[in-house]
Coordinates of C-alpha atoms and ligand atoms in Angstrom, one line a residue:
M1 CA 5.6 12.0 -9.2
E2 CA 4.2 15.4 -9.9
T3 CA 6.5 17.5 -12.1
L4 CA 6.2 21.1 -13.1
P5 CA 5.9 21.4 -16.9
S6 CA 9.1 22.5 -18.6
G7 CA 9.4 26.2 -18.8
T8 CA 7.7 26.8 -15.5
I9 CA 10.9 27.7 -13.8
T10 CA 11.8 30.2 -16.6
K11 CA 8.3 31.6 -16.4
M12 CA 8.8 32.1 -12.6
F13 CA 12.1 33.7 -13.2
N14 CA 10.6 35.9 -15.9
A15 CA 7.8 36.9 -13.5
K16 CA 10.4 38.1 -11.1
T17 CA 12.4 40.2 -13.6
D18 CA 9.0 41.4 -15.0
K19 CA 8.2 42.8 -11.5
Q20 CA 11.4 44.8 -11.4
G21 CA 10.7 46.0 -15.0
N22 CA 7.1 46.9 -14.1
S23 CA 8.1 49.3 -11.3
K24 CA 10.5 51.1 -13.6
R25 CA 7.9 51.3 -16.3
A26 CA 5.3 52.6 -13.8
E27 CA 7.8 55.5 -12.9
R28 CA 8.2 56.2 -16.6
D29 CA 4.4 56.1 -17.1
L30 CA 4.0 58.7 -14.4
I31 CA 6.5 61.0 -16.1
A32 CA 4.8 60.4 -19.4
L33 CA 1.5 61.2 -17.8
G34 CA 2.9 64.4 -16.3
I35 CA 4.4 65.5 -19.7
A36 CA 1.1 64.8 -21.5
V37 CA -0.9 66.8 -18.9
A38 CA 1.6 69.7 -19.1
A39 CA 1.4 69.5 -22.9
I40 CA -2.4 69.7 -22.8
I41 CA -2.3 72.7 -20.5
M42 CA 0.3 74.4 -22.6
F43 CA -1.6 73.5 -25.8
V44 CA -4.7 75.3 -24.3
G45 CA -2.5 78.2 -23.3
T46 CA -0.5 78.6 -26.6
G47 CA -3.4 77.4 -28.8
S48 CA -5.7 80.2 -27.4
S49 CA -3.3 82.9 -28.5
V50 CA -1.7 81.3 -31.6
L51 CA -4.9 79.9 -33.2
P52 CA -6.8 83.3 -33.3
Q53 CA -3.6 85.0 -34.8
I54 CA -3.5 82.3 -37.5
A55 CA -7.2 82.7 -38.2
R56 CA -7.0 86.5 -38.4
N57 CA -3.9 86.2 -40.7
W58 CA -5.9 83.9 -43.0
I59 CA -8.7 86.2 -43.4
G60 CA -6.1 89.1 -44.0
V61 CA -6.8 91.2 -40.9
G62 CA -3.7 90.7 -38.8
E63 CA -0.1 89.8 -38.6
G64 CA 1.2 86.2 -38.9
P65 CA 1.6 84.2 -35.7
D66 CA 4.7 84.4 -33.6
T67 CA 7.1 81.6 -34.9
I68 CA 8.2 80.7 -31.4
L69 CA 4.6 80.2 -30.3
V70 CA 3.8 78.1 -33.4
N71 CA 6.8 75.9 -32.7
A72 CA 5.6 75.5 -29.1
L73 CA 2.2 74.6 -30.3
L74 CA 3.6 72.0 -32.7
L75 CA 5.6 70.6 -29.9
N76 CA 2.5 70.4 -27.8
I77 CA 0.7 68.5 -30.5
A78 CA 3.6 66.0 -30.8
L79 CA 3.6 65.5 -27.0
I80 CA -0.2 64.9 -26.9
I81 CA 0.2 62.3 -29.7
F82 CA 3.0 60.7 -27.7
G83 CA 0.8 60.7 -24.6
W84 CA -2.1 59.1 -26.5
R85 CA 0.1 56.3 -27.9
R86 CA 1.6 55.7 -24.4
Y87 CA -2.0 55.5 -23.0
N88 CA -3.0 52.9 -25.6
E89 CA 0.2 50.9 -24.9
L90 CA -0.6 51.0 -21.2
I91 CA -4.1 49.6 -21.8
A92 CA -2.6 46.7 -23.8
E93 CA 0.1 46.1 -21.2
I94 CA -2.5 45.9 -18.4
A95 CA -4.5 43.4 -20.4
E96 CA -1.4 41.3 -21.1
R97 CA -0.4 41.4 -17.4
K98 CA -3.8 40.3 -16.3
K99 CA -3.6 37.3 -18.7
A100 CA -0.2 36.4 -17.3
E101 CA -1.4 36.7 -13.7
E102 CA -4.4 34.5 -14.5
S103 CA -2.2 31.7 -16.1
A104 CA 0.2 31.9 -13.1
R105 CA -2.7 31.5 -10.8
L106 CA -4.0 28.5 -12.8
L107 CA -0.6 27.0 -12.7
A108 CA -0.4 27.4 -9.0
E109 CA -3.9 26.1 -8.3
T110 CA -4.4 23.2 -10.7
D111 CA -2.8 19.9 -11.4
P112 CA -1.0 20.2 -14.8
L113 CA -1.9 16.6 -15.9
T114 CA -5.6 16.4 -15.1
G115 CA -6.6 20.0 -14.7
C116 CA -8.1 19.2 -11.3
L117 CA -7.4 21.4 -8.2
N118 CA -4.1 20.5 -6.5
R119 CA -3.2 19.8 -2.9
R120 CA -2.8 23.4 -2.0
S121 CA -5.8 24.8 -3.7
I122 CA -8.3 22.2 -2.5
K123 CA -7.4 23.2 1.0
S124 CA -8.4 26.8 0.7
A125 CA -11.4 25.9 -1.5
A126 CA -12.6 23.2 1.0
D127 CA -12.1 25.5 4.0
A128 CA -14.3 28.1 2.2
L129 CA -16.9 25.4 1.5
I130 CA -16.9 24.2 5.1
A131 CA -17.2 27.8 6.4
Q132 CA -20.2 28.3 4.0
Q133 CA -21.9 25.0 4.9
L134 CA -21.6 25.0 8.7
P135 CA -23.9 28.0 9.4
Q136 CA -26.6 26.2 7.4
E137 CA -26.2 23.1 9.6
R138 CA -24.9 21.2 6.6
A139 CA -21.9 18.9 6.7
V140 CA -19.0 18.3 4.4
A141 CA -17.4 14.9 3.6
L142 CA -13.9 14.5 2.3
L143 CA -13.2 11.4 0.2
M144 CA -9.6 10.3 0.0
I145 CA -9.3 8.2 -3.2
D146 CA -6.3 6.1 -4.0
L147 CA -6.0 3.8 -7.1
D148 CA -5.2 0.2 -6.3
N149 CA -2.0 -1.3 -7.8
F150 CA -1.3 1.8 -9.9
K151 CA 2.4 1.1 -9.8
L152 CA 1.7 -2.2 -11.6
V153 CA -0.2 -0.4 -14.4
N154 CA 2.7 1.9 -14.8
D155 CA 5.4 -0.8 -14.7
L156 CA 3.5 -3.1 -17.1
N157 CA 2.3 -0.6 -19.6
G158 CA 4.7 2.4 -19.3
H159 CA 4.2 5.9 -18.0
S160 CA 2.2 7.3 -20.8
V161 CA -0.5 4.7 -20.2
G162 CA -0.2 5.5 -16.5
D163 CA -0.8 9.2 -17.3
S164 CA -3.8 8.3 -19.5
V165 CA -5.2 6.2 -16.6
L166 CA -4.9 9.2 -14.3
L167 CA -6.5 11.5 -16.8
Q168 CA -9.4 9.1 -17.4
T169 CA -9.9 8.6 -13.7
A170 CA -10.1 12.4 -13.3
E171 CA -12.6 12.7 -16.1
R172 CA -14.8 9.9 -14.6
L173 CA -14.6 11.4 -11.1
N174 CA -15.5 14.8 -12.6
A175 CA -18.4 13.4 -14.5
V176 CA -20.1 12.1 -11.4
L177 CA -19.1 15.1 -9.2
P178 CA -22.2 17.1 -8.0
E179 CA -22.2 20.8 -8.9
N180 CA -21.2 22.0 -5.5
G181 CA -18.4 19.3 -5.0
L182 CA -14.7 19.8 -5.4
L183 CA -12.2 17.4 -7.0
A184 CA -8.4 17.5 -6.6
R185 CA -5.4 15.4 -7.6
L186 CA -3.1 15.4 -4.6
G187 CA -0.2 13.8 -6.4
G188 CA 0.7 10.4 -7.7
D189 CA -2.5 8.3 -8.0
E190 CA -4.2 10.0 -5.1
F191 CA -7.4 12.1 -5.5
A192 CA -9.6 13.9 -3.1
C193 CA -13.2 14.8 -3.4
V194 CA -15.1 17.2 -1.2
L195 CA -18.9 16.9 -1.0
P196 CA -21.4 19.0 1.0
F197 CA -24.4 17.0 2.4
E198 CA -27.4 17.4 4.7
T199 CA -26.5 16.4 8.2
H200 CA -28.2 13.0 9.1
H201 CA -27.9 12.0 5.5
P202 CA -24.6 10.3 4.9
D203 CA -26.5 8.1 2.5
I204 CA -26.0 11.0 0.0
V205 CA -22.3 10.4 0.3
E206 CA -22.8 6.7 0.1
S207 CA -24.7 6.9 -3.2
H208 CA -22.0 9.2 -4.6
I209 CA -19.4 6.6 -3.7
A210 CA -21.5 3.9 -5.4
R211 CA -21.5 6.0 -8.6
I212 CA -17.8 6.4 -8.4
F213 CA -17.3 2.6 -8.1
E214 CA -19.7 2.1 -10.9
T215 CA -18.0 4.4 -13.3
M216 CA -14.6 3.0 -12.4
A217 CA -15.7 -0.6 -13.0
V218 CA -15.8 0.0 -16.7
P219 CA -12.4 -1.0 -18.2
M220 CA -10.3 1.8 -19.6
N221 CA -9.2 1.5 -23.2
F222 CA -6.1 2.9 -24.9
D223 CA -4.6 2.4 -28.3
S224 CA -3.5 -1.1 -27.8
H225 CA -4.0 -1.5 -24.1
S226 CA -6.9 -1.9 -21.7
A227 CA -6.7 -1.5 -18.0
E228 CA -9.1 -2.3 -15.2
V229 CA -8.6 0.1 -12.4
S230 CA -10.1 -0.1 -8.9
M231 CA -9.7 2.2 -6.0
S232 CA -9.8 2.4 -2.2
I233 CA -11.7 5.2 -0.6
G234 CA -11.5 6.7 2.9
I235 CA -14.1 9.1 4.1
A236 CA -14.2 11.7 6.9
S237 CA -16.9 14.2 7.5
T238 CA -17.6 17.3 9.6
E239 CA -20.7 15.6 11.0
N240 CA -20.0 14.4 14.5
D241 CA -21.4 11.2 16.0
I242 CA -24.6 12.9 17.2
G243 CA -25.3 14.0 13.7
Q244 CA -24.4 17.7 14.1
A245 CA -22.0 19.7 12.1
D246 CA -18.7 19.8 14.0
R247 CA -17.4 23.3 13.9
T248 CA -13.9 22.4 15.1
Q249 CA -13.1 20.4 12.0
S250 CA -10.7 21.8 9.5
I251 CA -9.8 20.4 6.1
S252 CA -6.4 19.3 7.4
T253 CA -8.0 17.1 10.1
L254 CA -10.5 15.7 7.6
M255 CA -7.6 14.9 5.2
H256 CA -5.7 13.1 8.0
Q257 CA -8.7 11.1 9.0
A258 CA -9.8 10.2 5.5
D259 CA -6.2 9.1 4.8
I260 CA -6.3 6.7 7.8
A261 CA -9.7 5.3 6.6
M262 CA -8.3 4.9 3.1
Y263 CA -5.3 3.0 4.5
H264 CA -7.8 0.8 6.4
A265 CA -9.6 0.1 3.1
K266 CA -6.3 -1.0 1.5
K267 CA -5.6 -3.3 4.4
R268 CA -9.0 -4.8 4.2
G269 CA -8.4 -5.9 0.6
K270 CA -8.7 -2.8 -1.5
N271 CA -11.5 -1.8 -4.0
R272 CA -13.7 -0.7 -1.0
H273 CA -14.5 2.2 1.1
F274 CA -14.5 3.0 4.9
W275 CA -15.7 5.9 7.0
F276 CA -13.1 7.1 9.5
D277 CA -13.5 5.7 13.0
P278 CA -11.2 6.7 15.9
S279 CA -10.3 3.0 16.5
M280 CA -8.5 3.1 13.1
E281 CA -6.1 5.6 14.4
K282 CA -5.3 3.4 17.4
E283 CA -4.8 0.4 15.0
L284 CA -2.5 2.5 12.9
R285 CA -0.5 3.5 15.9
F286 CA -0.2 -0.1 17.0
R287 CA 0.9 -1.1 13.5
N288 CA 3.6 1.6 13.5
D289 CA 4.7 0.4 16.9
L290 CA 4.9 -3.1 15.5
E291 CA 6.9 -2.1 12.5
A292 CA 9.4 -0.2 14.7
G293 CA 9.4 -3.2 17.1
I294 CA 10.1 -5.6 14.2
R295 CA 13.1 -3.5 13.0
R296 CA 14.5 -3.5 16.6
A297 CA 13.8 -7.2 17.0
L298 CA 15.8 -7.9 13.8
S299 CA 18.8 -6.1 15.0
R300 CA 18.5 -7.5 18.6
Q301 CA 17.8 -11.0 17.4
E302 CA 14.6 -11.3 19.3
F303 CA 12.9 -13.8 16.9
V304 CA 13.4 -17.4 18.1
P305 CA 12.5 -20.8 16.7
Y306 CA 10.0 -23.0 18.6
Y307 CA 9.5 -26.6 17.5
E308 CA 6.4 -28.7 17.1
Q309 CA 6.6 -32.5 17.0
Q310 CA 5.7 -34.4 13.9
I311 CA 4.6 -38.0 14.4
D312 CA 4.1 -41.0 12.2
L313 CA 0.5 -41.8 13.3
E314 CA 0.8 -45.5 12.4
T315 CA 3.9 -46.2 14.5
G316 CA 3.6 -43.4 17.0
S317 CA 7.2 -42.5 16.5
L318 CA 8.7 -39.0 16.3
T319 CA 9.8 -38.1 12.7
G320 CA 10.9 -34.5 13.1
F321 CA 9.8 -31.0 14.0
E322 CA 8.2 -28.0 12.4
M323 CA 9.9 -24.8 13.2
L324 CA 7.5 -22.0 14.2
A325 CA 8.7 -18.4 14.8
R326 CA 8.1 -16.8 18.1
W327 CA 8.6 -13.2 19.3
D328 CA 8.5 -12.0 22.8
S329 CA 9.0 -8.3 22.5
P330 CA 10.3 -6.5 25.6
E331 CA 8.2 -3.5 24.7
L332 CA 5.1 -5.1 23.1
G333 CA 4.8 -8.5 24.8
S334 CA 4.3 -11.8 23.1
I335 CA 3.2 -11.3 19.4
P336 CA 2.0 -14.3 17.4
P337 CA 3.5 -15.0 14.0
T338 CA 0.0 -14.6 12.4
I339 CA 0.5 -10.9 13.2
F340 CA 4.2 -10.2 12.7
I341 CA 4.9 -12.4 9.7
P342 CA 2.4 -10.6 7.4
I343 CA 3.8 -7.2 8.6
A344 CA 7.4 -8.4 8.0
E345 CA 6.3 -9.4 4.5
E346 CA 4.8 -6.0 3.8
M347 CA 7.9 -4.2 5.2
G348 CA 10.0 -6.3 2.9
V349 CA 12.1 -7.8 5.7
I350 CA 10.6 -11.4 5.7
A351 CA 13.7 -12.8 4.0
E352 CA 16.0 -11.3 6.6
L353 CA 13.7 -12.6 9.4
S354 CA 13.5 -16.0 7.9
E355 CA 17.2 -16.3 7.4
M356 CA 17.8 -15.4 11.1
L357 CA 15.5 -18.2 12.1
L358 CA 16.8 -20.7 9.7
K359 CA 20.4 -20.2 10.9
Q360 CA 19.3 -20.9 14.5
A361 CA 17.2 -23.8 13.4
F362 CA 20.0 -25.5 11.5
E363 CA 22.3 -25.2 14.5
D364 CA 19.5 -26.6 16.8
A365 CA 18.6 -29.5 14.4
K366 CA 22.2 -30.5 14.1
E367 CA 21.9 -31.6 17.8
W368 CA 19.1 -34.0 16.9
H369 CA 19.3 -37.5 15.7
S370 CA 20.1 -37.4 12.0
D371 CA 16.8 -39.2 11.1
L372 CA 14.8 -36.3 12.5
T373 CA 13.6 -33.8 9.9
L374 CA 13.3 -30.1 10.1
S375 CA 10.3 -28.4 8.5
V376 CA 10.3 -24.7 7.9
N377 CA 7.6 -22.3 6.7
I378 CA 8.6 -20.1 3.7
S379 CA 6.6 -17.1 2.8
P380 CA 5.2 -16.9 -0.8
L381 CA 7.1 -13.6 -1.1
Q382 CA 10.4 -15.4 -0.6
L383 CA 9.6 -17.7 -3.5
D384 CA 9.2 -14.6 -5.7
D385 CA 13.0 -14.1 -5.3
S386 CA 14.6 -16.1 -8.1
W387 CA 17.8 -16.4 -6.0
F388 CA 15.9 -18.0 -3.1
A389 CA 17.0 -21.6 -3.8
Q390 CA 20.6 -20.5 -4.2
R391 CA 20.5 -18.6 -1.0
L392 CA 19.0 -21.5 0.9
L393 CA 21.6 -23.9 -0.4
K394 CA 24.4 -21.6 0.6
L395 CA 22.9 -21.4 4.1
L396 CA 22.8 -25.2 4.3
V397 CA 26.4 -25.5 3.3
A398 CA 27.5 -22.7 5.6
H399 CA 25.8 -24.5 8.5
N400 CA 26.8 -27.9 7.3
F401 CA 23.2 -29.1 7.5
P402 CA 22.2 -32.0 5.2
A403 CA 19.6 -30.9 2.6
Q404 CA 17.9 -34.3 2.9
R405 CA 16.7 -33.4 6.4
L406 CA 15.1 -30.1 5.4
E407 CA 11.5 -29.8 4.4
I408 CA 10.1 -26.5 3.0
E409 CA 6.4 -25.7 3.6
V410 CA 4.7 -23.4 1.2
T411 CA 1.1 -22.4 1.2
E412 CA -1.3 -22.8 -1.7
S413 CA -1.6 -19.0 -2.0
C414 CA 1.9 -18.8 -3.6
L415 CA 0.7 -21.0 -6.6
H416 CA -1.5 -18.2 -8.0
E417 CA 1.3 -15.7 -8.4
N418 CA 3.8 -17.2 -10.7
I419 CA 3.4 -20.9 -11.1
G420 CA 6.2 -21.3 -13.6
M421 CA 8.7 -19.7 -11.2
V422 CA 7.4 -21.8 -8.3
R423 CA 7.8 -24.9 -10.3
N424 CA 11.4 -24.1 -11.2
M425 CA 12.2 -23.3 -7.6
I426 CA 10.7 -26.5 -6.3
T427 CA 12.5 -28.5 -8.9
S428 CA 15.9 -26.9 -8.1
L429 CA 15.4 -27.4 -4.4
K430 CA 14.4 -31.1 -5.0
N431 CA 17.4 -31.6 -7.1
Q432 CA 19.5 -30.6 -4.1
G433 CA 17.6 -33.1 -1.9
V434 CA 15.3 -30.6 -0.1
K435 CA 11.7 -31.7 0.2
V436 CA 8.8 -29.4 -0.4
S437 CA 5.3 -29.7 1.2
L438 CA 2.1 -27.9 0.4
D439 CA 0.9 -26.4 3.6
D440 CA -2.7 -25.5 4.7
F441 CA -4.1 -27.8 2.0
G442 CA -7.8 -27.2 1.3
T443 CA -7.8 -23.5 2.2
G444 CA -6.5 -22.2 -1.1
Y445 CA -8.1 -22.5 -4.5
S446 CA -5.5 -24.3 -6.5
S447 CA -6.9 -26.6 -9.2
L448 CA -6.1 -30.3 -9.4
G449 CA -4.3 -29.6 -12.6
Q450 CA -2.0 -27.1 -10.9
L451 CA -1.3 -29.4 -8.0
R452 CA -0.6 -32.3 -10.4
S453 CA 1.9 -30.2 -12.3
L454 CA 4.0 -29.4 -9.2
P455 CA 6.2 -32.1 -7.7
F456 CA 5.2 -31.7 -4.0
D457 CA 6.6 -34.3 -1.7
R458 CA 3.8 -34.0 0.8
I459 CA 0.6 -32.2 1.5
K460 CA -0.6 -30.9 4.9
I461 CA -4.3 -30.9 5.5
D462 CA -5.2 -27.6 7.2
R463 CA -6.0 -27.8 10.9
S464 CA -9.5 -26.2 10.3
F465 CA -10.6 -29.5 8.6
I466 CA -8.9 -31.8 11.2
R467 CA -10.7 -29.9 14.0
E468 CA -14.0 -30.9 12.4
L469 CA -13.2 -34.6 13.0
G470 CA -13.9 -34.1 16.7
D471 CA -17.4 -32.9 16.0
D472 CA -19.6 -35.0 13.8
E473 CA -20.0 -37.2 10.8
S474 CA -19.9 -34.4 8.2
G475 CA -16.4 -33.4 9.5
V476 CA -15.2 -37.0 8.8
K477 CA -16.7 -36.8 5.3
I478 CA -14.9 -33.6 4.4
V479 CA -11.5 -34.9 5.6
D480 CA -12.1 -38.2 3.8
A481 CA -12.7 -36.2 0.6
I482 CA -9.5 -34.2 1.1
V483 CA -7.6 -37.4 1.8
S484 CA -8.9 -39.1 -1.4
L485 CA -7.8 -36.0 -3.3
G486 CA -4.3 -36.3 -1.8
E487 CA -4.3 -40.0 -2.5
G488 CA -5.4 -39.4 -6.1
L489 CA -2.4 -37.2 -6.5
N490 CA -0.3 -40.0 -4.9
I491 CA 1.3 -37.7 -2.4
P492 CA 1.8 -38.6 1.4
I493 CA -0.3 -36.6 3.8
T494 CA 0.3 -34.8 7.2
A495 CA -2.7 -33.9 9.3
E496 CA -2.1 -30.7 11.4
G497 CA -4.0 -29.6 14.5
I498 CA -4.6 -32.9 16.2
E499 CA -5.9 -31.7 19.5
D500 CA -7.3 -34.7 21.3
E501 CA -7.7 -38.5 21.3
R502 CA -11.0 -38.4 19.6
I503 CA -9.7 -36.6 16.5
L504 CA -6.7 -38.9 16.4
A505 CA -8.9 -42.0 16.6
N506 CA -11.2 -40.7 13.8
L507 CA -8.2 -39.7 11.7
K508 CA -6.6 -43.1 12.0
K509 CA -9.7 -44.7 10.5
L510 CA -9.2 -42.6 7.3
G511 CA -5.7 -43.8 6.3
K512 CA -2.0 -43.6 7.0
F513 CA -0.7 -40.2 7.9
K514 CA 1.9 -38.2 9.7
G515 CA 0.4 -35.9 12.2
Q516 CA 1.1 -33.0 14.5
G517 CA -0.9 -30.9 17.0
Y518 CA -1.3 -29.9 20.7
H519 CA -2.2 -33.5 21.5
Y520 CA 1.5 -34.2 21.3
G521 CA 2.4 -31.0 23.2
M522 CA 2.7 -27.3 22.4
P523 CA 5.5 -26.0 20.3
E524 CA 8.5 -25.5 22.5
P525 CA 11.9 -23.8 22.6
H526 CA 15.1 -25.8 21.8
S527 CA 16.1 -26.3 25.4
H528 CA 12.9 -28.3 25.9
V529 CA 13.3 -30.1 22.6
K530 CA 16.8 -31.2 23.7
A531 CA 15.6 -32.4 27.1
R532 CA 12.8 -34.4 25.3
L533 CA 15.2 -35.9 22.8
A534 CA 17.7 -36.7 25.5
T535 CA 15.1 -38.8 27.4
M536 CA 14.3 -40.6 24.1
G537 CA 17.9 -41.1 23.1
L538 CA 17.5 -39.1 20.0
L539 CA 20.3 -36.6 20.4
A540 CA 22.9 -36.5 17.6
D541 CA 25.7 -38.1 19.5
R542 CA 23.6 -41.1 20.6
R543 CA 22.3 -44.1 18.6
P544 CA 18.5 -44.0 18.5
D545 CA 18.1 -47.7 19.2
D546 CA 20.2 -47.6 22.4
E547 CA 17.4 -46.7 24.7
S548 CA 13.7 -47.3 24.8
S549 CA 11.6 -44.2 24.4
E550 CA 8.1 -42.8 24.5
N551 CA 5.3 -43.9 22.2
F552 CA 3.8 -40.8 20.7
D553 CA 0.2 -41.8 20.6
G554 CA -0.1 -39.0 23.1
E555 CA 1.6 -37.1 25.9
Q556 CA 0.2 -39.6 28.3
G557 CA 0.5 -42.5 25.9
S558 CA 1.8 -45.9 26.8
R559 CA 5.6 -46.2 26.8
G560 CA 7.4 -48.3 24.2
S561 CA 10.0 -48.1 21.5
H562 CA 9.8 -44.9 19.5
R563 CA 10.4 -47.0 16.5
E564 CA 8.1 -49.8 17.4
A565 CA 6.8 -50.2 13.9
N566 CA 10.1 -49.9 12.2
Ligands
C2E601 P1 1.2 -23.2 10.1 O1 2.3 -23.4 9.3 O2 -0.1 -23.8 9.7 O3 1.6 -23.6 11.6 C1 0.8 -24.3 12.4 C2 0.1 -23.5 13.4 O4 -0.8 -24.2 14.1 C3 1.1 -22.9 14.5 O5 0.6 -21.7 14.9 C4 0.8 -23.9 15.6 O6 1.1 -23.4 16.9 C5 -0.6 -24.1 15.5 N1 -1.0 -25.4 16.0 C6 -0.3 -26.5 16.1 N2 -1.0 -27.5 16.6 C7 -2.2 -27.1 16.8 C8 -3.4 -27.6 17.4 O7 -3.5 -28.8 17.7 N3 -4.5 -26.8 17.5 C9 -4.5 -25.5 17.1 N4 -5.5 -24.8 17.2 N5 -3.4 -24.9 16.5 C10 -2.3 -25.7 16.4 P2 1.6 -20.4 14.9 O8 2.8 -20.9 15.5 O9 0.8 -19.3 15.5 O10 1.8 -20.1 13.4 C11 0.8 -19.6 12.6 C12 1.3 -19.5 11.2 O11 2.4 -18.5 11.1 C13 1.9 -20.8 10.7 O12 0.9 -21.6 10.3 C14 2.8 -20.3 9.5 O13 2.0 -20.1 8.4 C15 3.2 -18.9 10.0 N6 4.6 -19.0 10.5 C16 5.0 -19.4 11.7 N7 6.4 -19.3 11.7 C17 6.8 -18.9 10.5 C18 8.1 -18.6 9.9 O14 9.1 -18.8 10.4 N8 8.1 -18.2 8.6 C19 6.9 -18.0 7.9 N9 7.0 -17.5 6.7 N10 5.7 -18.3 8.4 C20 5.6 -18.7 9.7
CA602 CA1 3.4 -24.9 8.4
CA603 CA1 -0.5 -25.3 8.2

């Protein structure tokens, strides 16, 4: 991001050729100095004999001066004038050179856009500050400051607004900086601030950070734009955990630690600050291991689909399965999707991962009875891709899987991003026969208006509400309220997380639903699903009504026709 101002390279080149010129000039200056000194000595010599001759001749008591000596004297005078001029030139040259050196130093030590120190100069300045503070038993804190979503500001408003944001940020940070503090722009939208403080008083640093957040909370105004800019801050200090100044800390270690703490602040939702803690380093290492593991897992096809049964609670019959991703890493062990899905999203590989699972799931589900549906979870990020619907339909065709049997589950969180695009996506999927459910209903903040405007085929009440049904009356009231909301929207409902008989009984009192949960068994791999379906006569090549099968009021439920209510 950081660029040298144009002309810097030429200046650097000029500086080099200047150096060569300087040494030549210095040699010449030495000769000029020698000539001038010799001229002065000769002037004294010739002057002392010629001048009295001239004086005597003027008052008419002697002969005229020797012409050769007069000429030598005149030459001496010329040489002295030459020396004097050269001396003056030299003084001017030295002043010029000093100025050039000063601006070269400034160029090397400051950030051209904001005028703050740069990455290189803050290191030496901070090392000097640490060396000065430590003997006084004082500590130094390093704040690593990174603007949140700066790329978005740049993309939406252009780079000149981006530059103004950086400039204003630097001005604001500078305005609250204590006299003995340092401020640097490290590059891009990253700043660092170094603050000395009394050991045992990290509150001084805390109050400084409070001032930073306060000043940054004021929106920035430009000609026709205004931007609200927040920042994430990581802090590391030379004060160790027993409150003493740690003499082993260098600025490089502090920067590394503050960077980790800043990254932690970003992960925890941005616009906040964290002090470095060694556990963060472990967490970061684990995360790096996970990222590497996910890349390997993608190439080695380690992600596999598991299936959770979905039941019509009224009839007790099996209606289909929800596919849930599983990853048993040879290096890292079994990692739950709640961990690896968000990381895959951040790494930008969620579409690839999802496609790998969908392909396997389509092939698996083709072996089931054609009445059984397949539900799959789709990340909100995938919906951001305007080609998602096309890609999915292509996949369906390639695997010869009927769109009517597929149900996409999206969470409420995706509705906040770009509701128009989500609406288009849902509509084009529905036109092809794919159904779309709203997952984890009740946990997001979508308005009724938003929900009404989107043509969902089904809503799934989040399992956190269903669990409450096992506890007390208030749990029943909450689910009842959510159910009424769904009914008001006139959309069928699935209850997820049915864990026991009691929850199931309470749920059944509230209306007609589909349901799923550990009460019906844990999610299982396809080999188990196939065995289950075989005993129920629900494999693709068999007619479902040929055999009697299990009643799905529970694992241990009474046996009967799986379609008893049909
Ligand atoms: P979800 O879509 O809400 O999936 C249901 C989760 O609840 C699953 O957890 C399932 O194992 C668990 N569950 C099912 N019945 C019960 C129950 O009775 N009690 C309790 N306590 N939990 C139950 P899992 O498999 O860990 O998945 C967690 C989340 O990860 C899913 O939540 C879904 O949002 C996401 N996920 C899973 N697979 C995929 C995938 O292939 N793609 C995407 N984008 N997300 C996925
Ligand atoms: Ca789901
Ligand atoms: Ca869910």
